[in-house]
Amino acid sequence: MVRETAVSPDDFIYPLFVTHGRGIKKEISSMPGCYQESVDKIVRSTKEIHSLGIPSILLFGIPEYKDEKGSSAYDERGVVQKAIKAVKDAVPELYVITDVCMCEYTSHGHCGIVEKGDVNNDKTLKLLAMEAVSHAKAGADMVAPSDMMDGRVAAIRAALDEAGFSGIPIMSYAAKYASAFYGPFREAAESAPKFGDRRSYQMDPANRREALKEIALDIEEGADIVMVKPALSYLDIISDVKSSFDVPVAAYNVSGEYSLVKAAGKMGWIDEKSIMMEILTSIKRAGADLILTYFAKDAAKILNG
Ligand code: PBG
């Protein structure tokens, strides 16, 4: 009766990795229980996700081809675009969010256009806007830019409005840290940078006040939901954001946070299910309204009893 925090499947957004081809469902070795799936297999998975009471998915693409400009990111026949259509046809009630970024689609693995060994912020904005519009055209319900370029929320908002998608909201990865917790994801999405790192565009894990500045800028530019990422080492940031702003707050319980628990669980060193529920509860308690988590299905099964 006096419990302050309740986690529900309603809080979850489940990330999925869609790859090209047919009949493919390949487990990601560092993320047991997560898969790269072709469009036909993703459709099957989304039926199960929906039946568990999880309202939403976040789509990442592993494209057929990569180039310097990440052209497959805004290709009408790209893998994410195809997946959006197929999922919305099969399970229309499932809310489909797409990750908007360049790193999965560029040959160098950076989140934007590279010039003289570094990402060119302003030239990248146009491509991100094209990617977001192509997702909306395919039927996405919301877009989620994760690249961390300055000004991208405004650029995407303007492009969506101009293309007739003023009703499509933006969830921005507003406070995204340059974190080693993304390690397993880069295997999953085949998006590790070929040189250097992402520290010129992602945030320094040592900074707390800067997160509030990044969030304020994104809200000013038109973000409807703001995200803190990763979640577990950044509960203070989630709490700060929740108390400082009045938009919904999402937290991304990222790949490394998932893999740690899965690995220790496999070794029999921890009680995996209890730890999973404790982690999700702590993220909610810190202030997250929405939790992006690879645990969504496992946790929903427990919560549904
Ligand atoms: C793309 C992106 C990343 C993640 C989500 N979108 C990786 C990165 O920034 O390198 C990480 C998700 C996870 O670790 O689960 N930019």
Tab-separated table of C-alpha atoms and ligand atoms in Angstrom:
chain	number	residue	atom	x	y	z
A	1	MET	CA	0.000	0.000	0.000
A	2	VAL	CA	2.836	2.373	0.678
A	3	ARG	CA	5.061	1.404	-2.205
A	4	GLU	CA	6.042	4.567	-4.093
A	5	THR	CA	7.177	3.132	-7.404
A	6	ALA	CA	5.535	0.587	-9.663
A	7	VAL	CA	7.040	-0.637	-12.910
A	8	SER	CA	4.601	-1.684	-15.615
A	9	PRO	CA	4.981	-3.128	-19.132
A	10	ASP	CA	3.343	0.155	-20.200
A	11	ASP	CA	6.602	1.919	-19.362
A	12	PHE	CA	8.686	-0.107	-21.780
A	13	ILE	CA	10.050	0.564	-25.220
A	14	TYR	CA	11.695	-2.526	-26.697
A	15	PRO	CA	14.673	-1.988	-29.057
A	16	LEU	CA	14.865	-4.276	-32.109
A	17	PHE	CA	17.546	-4.792	-34.755
A	18	VAL	CA	16.301	-5.292	-38.286
A	19	THR	CA	18.596	-6.712	-40.949
A	20	HIS	CA	18.228	-7.291	-44.692
A	21	GLY	CA	17.411	-10.676	-46.222
A	22	ARG	CA	14.706	-13.205	-45.345
A	23	GLY	CA	14.279	-15.843	-42.668
A	24	ILE	CA	17.141	-14.453	-40.587
A	25	LYS	CA	17.120	-14.522	-36.793
A	26	LYS	CA	20.669	-14.364	-35.485
A	27	GLU	CA	21.339	-14.085	-31.781
A	28	ILE	CA	23.733	-11.303	-30.739
A	29	SER	CA	26.475	-13.132	-28.843
A	30	SER	CA	27.070	-10.401	-26.259
A	31	MET	CA	23.325	-9.816	-25.748
A	32	PRO	CA	21.672	-13.197	-25.141
A	33	GLY	CA	17.974	-13.113	-25.976
A	34	CYS	CA	18.425	-10.263	-28.504
A	35	TYR	CA	18.595	-10.846	-32.234
A	36	GLN	CA	19.296	-9.346	-35.612
A	37	GLU	CA	16.140	-10.231	-37.521
A	38	SER	CA	14.974	-9.834	-41.096
A	39	VAL	CA	11.677	-8.047	-41.719
A	40	ASP	CA	9.588	-11.263	-41.837
A	41	LYS	CA	10.972	-12.386	-38.460
A	42	ILE	CA	10.582	-8.945	-36.887
A	43	VAL	CA	6.893	-9.032	-37.726
A	44	ARG	CA	6.520	-12.301	-35.815
A	45	SER	CA	8.440	-10.889	-32.857
A	46	THR	CA	6.305	-7.765	-32.706
A	47	LYS	CA	3.153	-9.877	-32.344
A	48	GLU	CA	4.616	-11.435	-29.206
A	49	ILE	CA	5.804	-8.054	-27.899
A	50	HIS	CA	2.339	-6.591	-28.363
A	51	SER	CA	0.678	-9.585	-26.708
A	52	LEU	CA	2.876	-9.056	-23.629
A	53	GLY	CA	1.417	-5.572	-23.188
A	54	ILE	CA	4.537	-3.696	-24.314
A	55	PRO	CA	3.193	-0.652	-26.166
A	56	SER	CA	6.188	0.341	-28.250
A	57	ILE	CA	9.328	-0.688	-30.131
A	58	LEU	CA	12.437	1.213	-31.228
A	59	LEU	CA	13.878	0.118	-34.577
A	60	PHE	CA	17.573	0.028	-35.516
A	61	GLY	CA	18.676	-0.937	-39.026
A	62	ILE	CA	21.537	-3.058	-40.293
A	63	PRO	CA	21.511	-2.003	-43.945
A	64	GLU	CA	22.469	-3.869	-47.090
A	65	TYR	CA	25.118	-1.312	-48.000
A	66	LYS	CA	27.128	1.405	-46.272
A	67	ASP	CA	28.831	4.451	-47.781
A	68	GLU	CA	30.449	7.732	-46.737
A	69	LYS	CA	27.123	9.576	-46.710
A	70	GLY	CA	25.040	6.847	-45.117
A	71	SER	CA	22.678	6.795	-48.140
A	72	SER	CA	20.918	3.634	-46.973
A	73	ALA	CA	19.622	5.594	-43.968
A	74	TYR	CA	17.231	7.616	-46.133
A	75	ASP	CA	16.622	5.069	-48.876
A	76	GLU	CA	12.881	4.508	-49.378
A	77	ARG	CA	13.569	0.821	-49.769
A	78	GLY	CA	15.923	0.734	-46.791
A	79	VAL	CA	15.640	-1.980	-44.212
A	80	VAL	CA	14.063	0.188	-41.487
A	81	GLN	CA	11.581	1.719	-43.925
A	82	LYS	CA	10.486	-1.784	-44.996
A	83	ALA	CA	10.235	-2.954	-41.398
A	84	ILE	CA	8.067	0.016	-40.364
A	85	LYS	CA	5.554	-0.736	-43.119
A	86	ALA	CA	5.470	-4.462	-42.377
A	87	VAL	CA	5.052	-3.995	-38.629
A	88	LYS	CA	2.375	-1.304	-38.946
A	89	ASP	CA	0.458	-3.562	-41.376
A	90	ALA	CA	0.668	-6.592	-39.091
A	91	VAL	CA	0.301	-4.974	-35.645
A	92	PRO	CA	-1.145	-1.486	-36.172
A	93	GLU	CA	-1.627	-0.823	-32.431
A	94	LEU	CA	2.095	-1.206	-31.724
A	95	TYR	CA	3.715	2.244	-31.510
A	96	VAL	CA	6.761	2.291	-33.791
A	97	ILE	CA	9.672	4.590	-32.948
A	98	THR	CA	12.768	4.762	-35.150
A	99	ASP	CA	16.334	5.544	-34.212
A	100	VAL	CA	17.576	8.396	-36.392
A	101	CYS	CA	21.356	8.318	-36.722
A	102	MET	CA	24.026	7.804	-39.354
A	103	CYS	CA	26.418	5.424	-37.608
A	104	GLU	CA	24.741	2.214	-38.730
A	105	TYR	CA	24.746	3.400	-42.341
A	106	THR	CA	28.137	5.043	-42.852
A	107	SER	CA	31.210	3.113	-43.980
A	108	HIS	CA	33.318	4.838	-41.284
A	109	GLY	CA	30.779	4.184	-38.509
A	110	HIS	CA	30.515	7.787	-37.305
A	111	CYS	CA	27.169	9.450	-36.616
A	112	GLY	CA	27.520	11.986	-39.436
A	113	ILE	CA	29.462	13.235	-42.443
A	114	VAL	CA	33.206	13.006	-41.845
A	115	GLU	CA	35.545	15.717	-43.118
A	116	LYS	CA	39.223	16.016	-42.253
A	117	GLY	CA	38.913	13.233	-39.726
A	118	ASP	CA	36.012	14.724	-37.779
A	119	VAL	CA	32.236	14.834	-38.034
A	120	ASN	CA	30.855	17.942	-39.746
A	121	ASN	CA	27.895	18.896	-37.582
A	122	ASP	CA	26.001	21.174	-39.949
A	123	LYS	CA	26.321	19.049	-43.070
A	124	THR	CA	25.002	16.086	-41.092
A	125	LEU	CA	21.766	17.887	-40.151
A	126	LYS	CA	20.347	17.698	-43.657
A	127	LEU	CA	20.874	13.950	-43.865
A	128	LEU	CA	19.323	13.347	-40.459
A	129	ALA	CA	16.282	15.356	-41.529
A	130	MET	CA	15.986	13.272	-44.717
A	131	GLU	CA	16.251	10.080	-42.681
A	132	ALA	CA	13.535	11.195	-40.260
A	133	VAL	CA	11.179	12.184	-43.084
A	134	SER	CA	11.730	8.846	-44.835
A	135	HIS	CA	10.788	7.031	-41.613
A	136	ALA	CA	7.657	9.140	-41.232
A	137	LYS	CA	6.711	8.446	-44.859
A	138	ALA	CA	7.042	4.721	-44.198
A	139	GLY	CA	4.601	5.066	-41.292
A	140	ALA	CA	6.726	5.596	-38.167
A	141	ASP	CA	4.780	6.981	-35.192
A	142	MET	CA	7.729	8.860	-33.659
A	143	VAL	CA	11.383	9.517	-34.510
A	144	ALA	CA	14.262	9.419	-32.048
A	145	PRO	CA	17.482	11.186	-33.085
A	146	SER	CA	20.488	9.639	-31.296
A	147	ASP	CA	23.368	11.284	-33.158
A	148	MET	CA	23.945	14.225	-30.743
A	149	MET	CA	24.652	16.797	-33.470
A	150	ASP	CA	23.855	20.351	-32.346
A	151	GLY	CA	20.664	21.699	-33.879
A	152	ARG	CA	19.313	18.409	-35.135
A	153	VAL	CA	15.990	18.536	-33.319
A	154	ALA	CA	15.147	21.870	-34.958
A	155	ALA	CA	16.294	20.611	-38.364
A	156	ILE	CA	14.229	17.430	-38.070
A	157	ARG	CA	11.167	19.307	-36.761
A	158	ALA	CA	11.270	21.747	-39.676
A	159	ALA	CA	11.701	18.971	-42.247
A	160	LEU	CA	8.866	16.875	-40.792
A	161	ASP	CA	6.525	19.873	-40.722
A	162	GLU	CA	7.378	20.790	-44.273
A	163	ALA	CA	6.735	17.227	-45.472
A	164	GLY	CA	3.302	17.243	-43.833
A	165	PHE	CA	4.215	15.327	-40.673
A	166	SER	CA	3.599	18.017	-38.076
A	167	GLY	CA	1.878	15.403	-35.900
A	168	ILE	CA	4.906	13.120	-35.628
A	169	PRO	CA	6.654	13.725	-32.287
A	170	ILE	CA	10.388	13.708	-31.600
A	171	MET	CA	11.994	11.845	-28.723
A	172	SER	CA	15.486	13.212	-28.527
A	173	TYR	CA	18.467	11.438	-27.036
A	174	ALA	CA	19.160	14.758	-25.368
A	175	ALA	CA	21.688	13.815	-22.705
A	176	LYS	CA	23.721	11.080	-24.297
A	177	TYR	CA	27.088	10.308	-22.763
A	178	ALA	CA	30.197	8.981	-24.534
A	179	SER	CA	29.886	5.678	-22.715
A	180	ALA	CA	31.646	2.307	-22.767
A	181	PHE	CA	28.259	0.804	-21.883
A	182	TYR	CA	27.376	0.911	-25.612
A	183	GLY	CA	29.987	-1.767	-26.408
A	184	PRO	CA	27.656	-4.736	-27.051
A	185	PHE	CA	25.255	-2.560	-29.073
A	186	ARG	CA	27.985	-1.761	-31.553
A	187	GLU	CA	28.338	-5.474	-32.248
A	188	ALA	CA	24.549	-5.767	-32.506
A	189	ALA	CA	24.139	-2.834	-34.897
A	190	GLU	CA	27.537	-3.254	-36.592
A	191	SER	CA	28.147	0.436	-35.963
A	192	ALA	CA	31.528	0.736	-34.200
A	193	PRO	CA	33.512	3.739	-35.492
A	194	LYS	CA	36.415	2.658	-37.715
A	195	PHE	CA	38.670	5.343	-36.236
A	196	GLY	CA	38.596	7.623	-33.209
A	197	ASP	CA	35.629	7.768	-30.841
A	198	ARG	CA	32.413	9.733	-30.330
A	199	ARG	CA	33.698	12.166	-27.741
A	200	SER	CA	33.464	15.177	-30.025
A	201	TYR	CA	29.669	14.846	-30.130
A	202	GLN	CA	28.639	12.774	-27.098
A	203	MET	CA	28.874	14.058	-23.503
A	204	ASP	CA	31.613	13.645	-20.916
A	205	PRO	CA	30.452	11.150	-18.222
A	206	ALA	CA	31.945	13.471	-15.603
A	207	ASN	CA	29.476	16.282	-16.387
A	208	ARG	CA	26.158	16.742	-14.630
A	209	ARG	CA	25.120	20.370	-15.193
A	210	GLU	CA	25.872	20.155	-18.904
A	211	ALA	CA	23.069	17.575	-19.240
A	212	LEU	CA	20.525	20.206	-18.214
A	213	LYS	CA	21.873	22.579	-20.834
A	214	GLU	CA	21.641	19.923	-23.556
A	215	ILE	CA	18.095	19.046	-22.497
A	216	ALA	CA	16.977	22.693	-22.402
A	217	LEU	CA	18.305	23.268	-25.924
A	218	ASP	CA	16.511	20.204	-27.289
A	219	ILE	CA	13.202	21.198	-25.689
A	220	GLU	CA	13.570	24.695	-27.118
A	221	GLU	CA	14.163	23.163	-30.552
A	222	GLY	CA	10.961	21.111	-30.279
A	223	ALA	CA	11.722	17.803	-28.543
A	224	ASP	CA	8.517	16.251	-27.179
A	225	ILE	CA	10.238	13.636	-25.009
A	226	VAL	CA	13.820	13.860	-23.755
A	227	MET	CA	16.070	10.925	-23.057
A	228	VAL	CA	18.959	10.252	-20.722
A	229	LYS	CA	21.382	7.567	-21.823
A	230	PRO	CA	22.799	5.312	-20.382
A	231	ALA	CA	20.465	4.898	-17.401
A	232	LEU	CA	22.083	3.060	-14.543
A	233	SER	CA	25.257	5.063	-14.014
A	234	TYR	CA	23.234	8.221	-14.693
A	235	LEU	CA	20.338	8.027	-12.229
A	236	ASP	CA	21.338	11.443	-10.848
A	237	ILE	CA	20.902	12.924	-14.324
A	238	ILE	CA	17.466	11.306	-14.738
A	239	SER	CA	16.445	12.757	-11.392
A	240	ASP	CA	17.762	16.243	-12.253
A	241	VAL	CA	15.988	16.245	-15.613
A	242	LYS	CA	12.715	15.071	-14.099
A	243	SER	CA	12.721	17.829	-11.506
A	244	SER	CA	13.877	20.596	-13.861
A	245	PHE	CA	11.589	20.111	-16.891
A	246	ASP	CA	7.959	19.288	-17.488
A	247	VAL	CA	8.247	17.057	-20.567
A	248	PRO	CA	8.197	13.248	-20.318
A	249	VAL	CA	11.579	11.737	-19.514
A	250	ALA	CA	12.850	8.521	-21.096
A	251	ALA	CA	15.885	6.564	-19.917
A	252	TYR	CA	17.829	4.086	-22.034
A	253	ASN	CA	18.910	1.001	-20.082
A	254	VAL	CA	21.649	0.299	-22.647
A	255	SER	CA	23.296	-2.808	-24.025
A	256	GLY	CA	26.223	-2.961	-21.584
A	257	GLU	CA	23.865	-2.690	-18.623
A	258	TYR	CA	21.930	-5.632	-20.038
A	259	SER	CA	24.977	-7.757	-20.871
A	260	LEU	CA	26.473	-7.372	-17.384
A	261	VAL	CA	23.346	-8.796	-15.802
A	262	LYS	CA	22.966	-11.566	-18.396
A	263	ALA	CA	26.599	-12.662	-18.040
A	264	ALA	CA	26.621	-12.735	-14.255
A	265	GLY	CA	23.242	-14.498	-14.315
A	266	LYS	CA	24.618	-17.177	-16.631
A	267	MET	CA	27.553	-17.713	-14.280
A	268	GLY	CA	25.139	-18.189	-11.395
A	269	TRP	CA	26.734	-15.273	-9.542
A	270	ILE	CA	23.573	-13.218	-9.172
A	271	ASP	CA	19.820	-13.722	-9.154
A	272	GLU	CA	19.236	-12.367	-12.653
A	273	LYS	CA	15.483	-11.811	-12.450
A	274	SER	CA	15.568	-10.010	-9.098
A	275	ILE	CA	18.425	-7.795	-10.233
A	276	MET	CA	16.610	-6.981	-13.465
A	277	MET	CA	13.482	-5.885	-11.577
A	278	GLU	CA	15.542	-3.898	-9.061
A	279	ILE	CA	17.358	-2.059	-11.853
A	280	LEU	CA	14.142	-1.224	-13.711
A	281	THR	CA	12.516	-0.060	-10.482
A	282	SER	CA	15.488	2.188	-9.689
A	283	ILE	CA	15.341	3.810	-13.126
A	284	LYS	CA	11.637	4.499	-12.672
A	285	ARG	CA	12.181	5.712	-9.093
A	286	ALA	CA	14.845	8.148	-10.321
A	287	GLY	CA	12.199	9.788	-12.513
A	288	ALA	CA	11.960	7.995	-15.856
A	289	ASP	CA	8.470	7.943	-17.354
A	290	LEU	CA	9.593	5.600	-20.122
A	291	ILE	CA	12.319	2.957	-20.099
A	292	LEU	CA	14.015	1.692	-23.227
A	293	THR	CA	15.206	-1.758	-22.272
A	294	TYR	CA	16.275	-5.087	-23.732
A	295	PHE	CA	14.710	-6.605	-20.592
A	296	ALA	CA	11.217	-5.511	-21.698
A	297	LYS	CA	9.957	-8.973	-22.608
A	298	ASP	CA	11.506	-10.774	-19.602
A	299	ALA	CA	10.206	-8.117	-17.214
A	300	ALA	CA	6.731	-8.002	-18.803
A	301	LYS	CA	6.429	-11.771	-18.323
A	302	ILE	CA	7.128	-11.372	-14.610
A	303	LEU	CA	4.861	-8.335	-14.222
A	304	ASN	CA	2.016	-10.030	-16.076
A	305	GLY	CA	2.334	-12.894	-13.571
B	1	PBG	C1	23.492	5.239	-32.321
B	1	PBG	C2	23.114	4.609	-31.046
B	1	PBG	C3	23.913	3.929	-30.094
B	1	PBG	C4	23.045	3.406	-29.138
B	1	PBG	C5	21.762	3.781	-29.510
B	1	PBG	N1	21.821	4.540	-30.677
B	1	PBG	C6	25.374	3.681	-30.048
B	1	PBG	C7	26.363	4.746	-29.996
B	1	PBG	O1	26.079	5.930	-29.788
B	1	PBG	O2	27.518	4.392	-30.200
B	1	PBG	C8	23.439	2.550	-27.960
B	1	PBG	C9	22.386	1.641	-27.427
B	1	PBG	C10	22.860	0.591	-26.497
B	1	PBG	O3	24.035	0.512	-26.112
B	1	PBG	O4	22.008	-0.225	-26.115
B	1	PBG	N2	24.194	6.383	-32.278
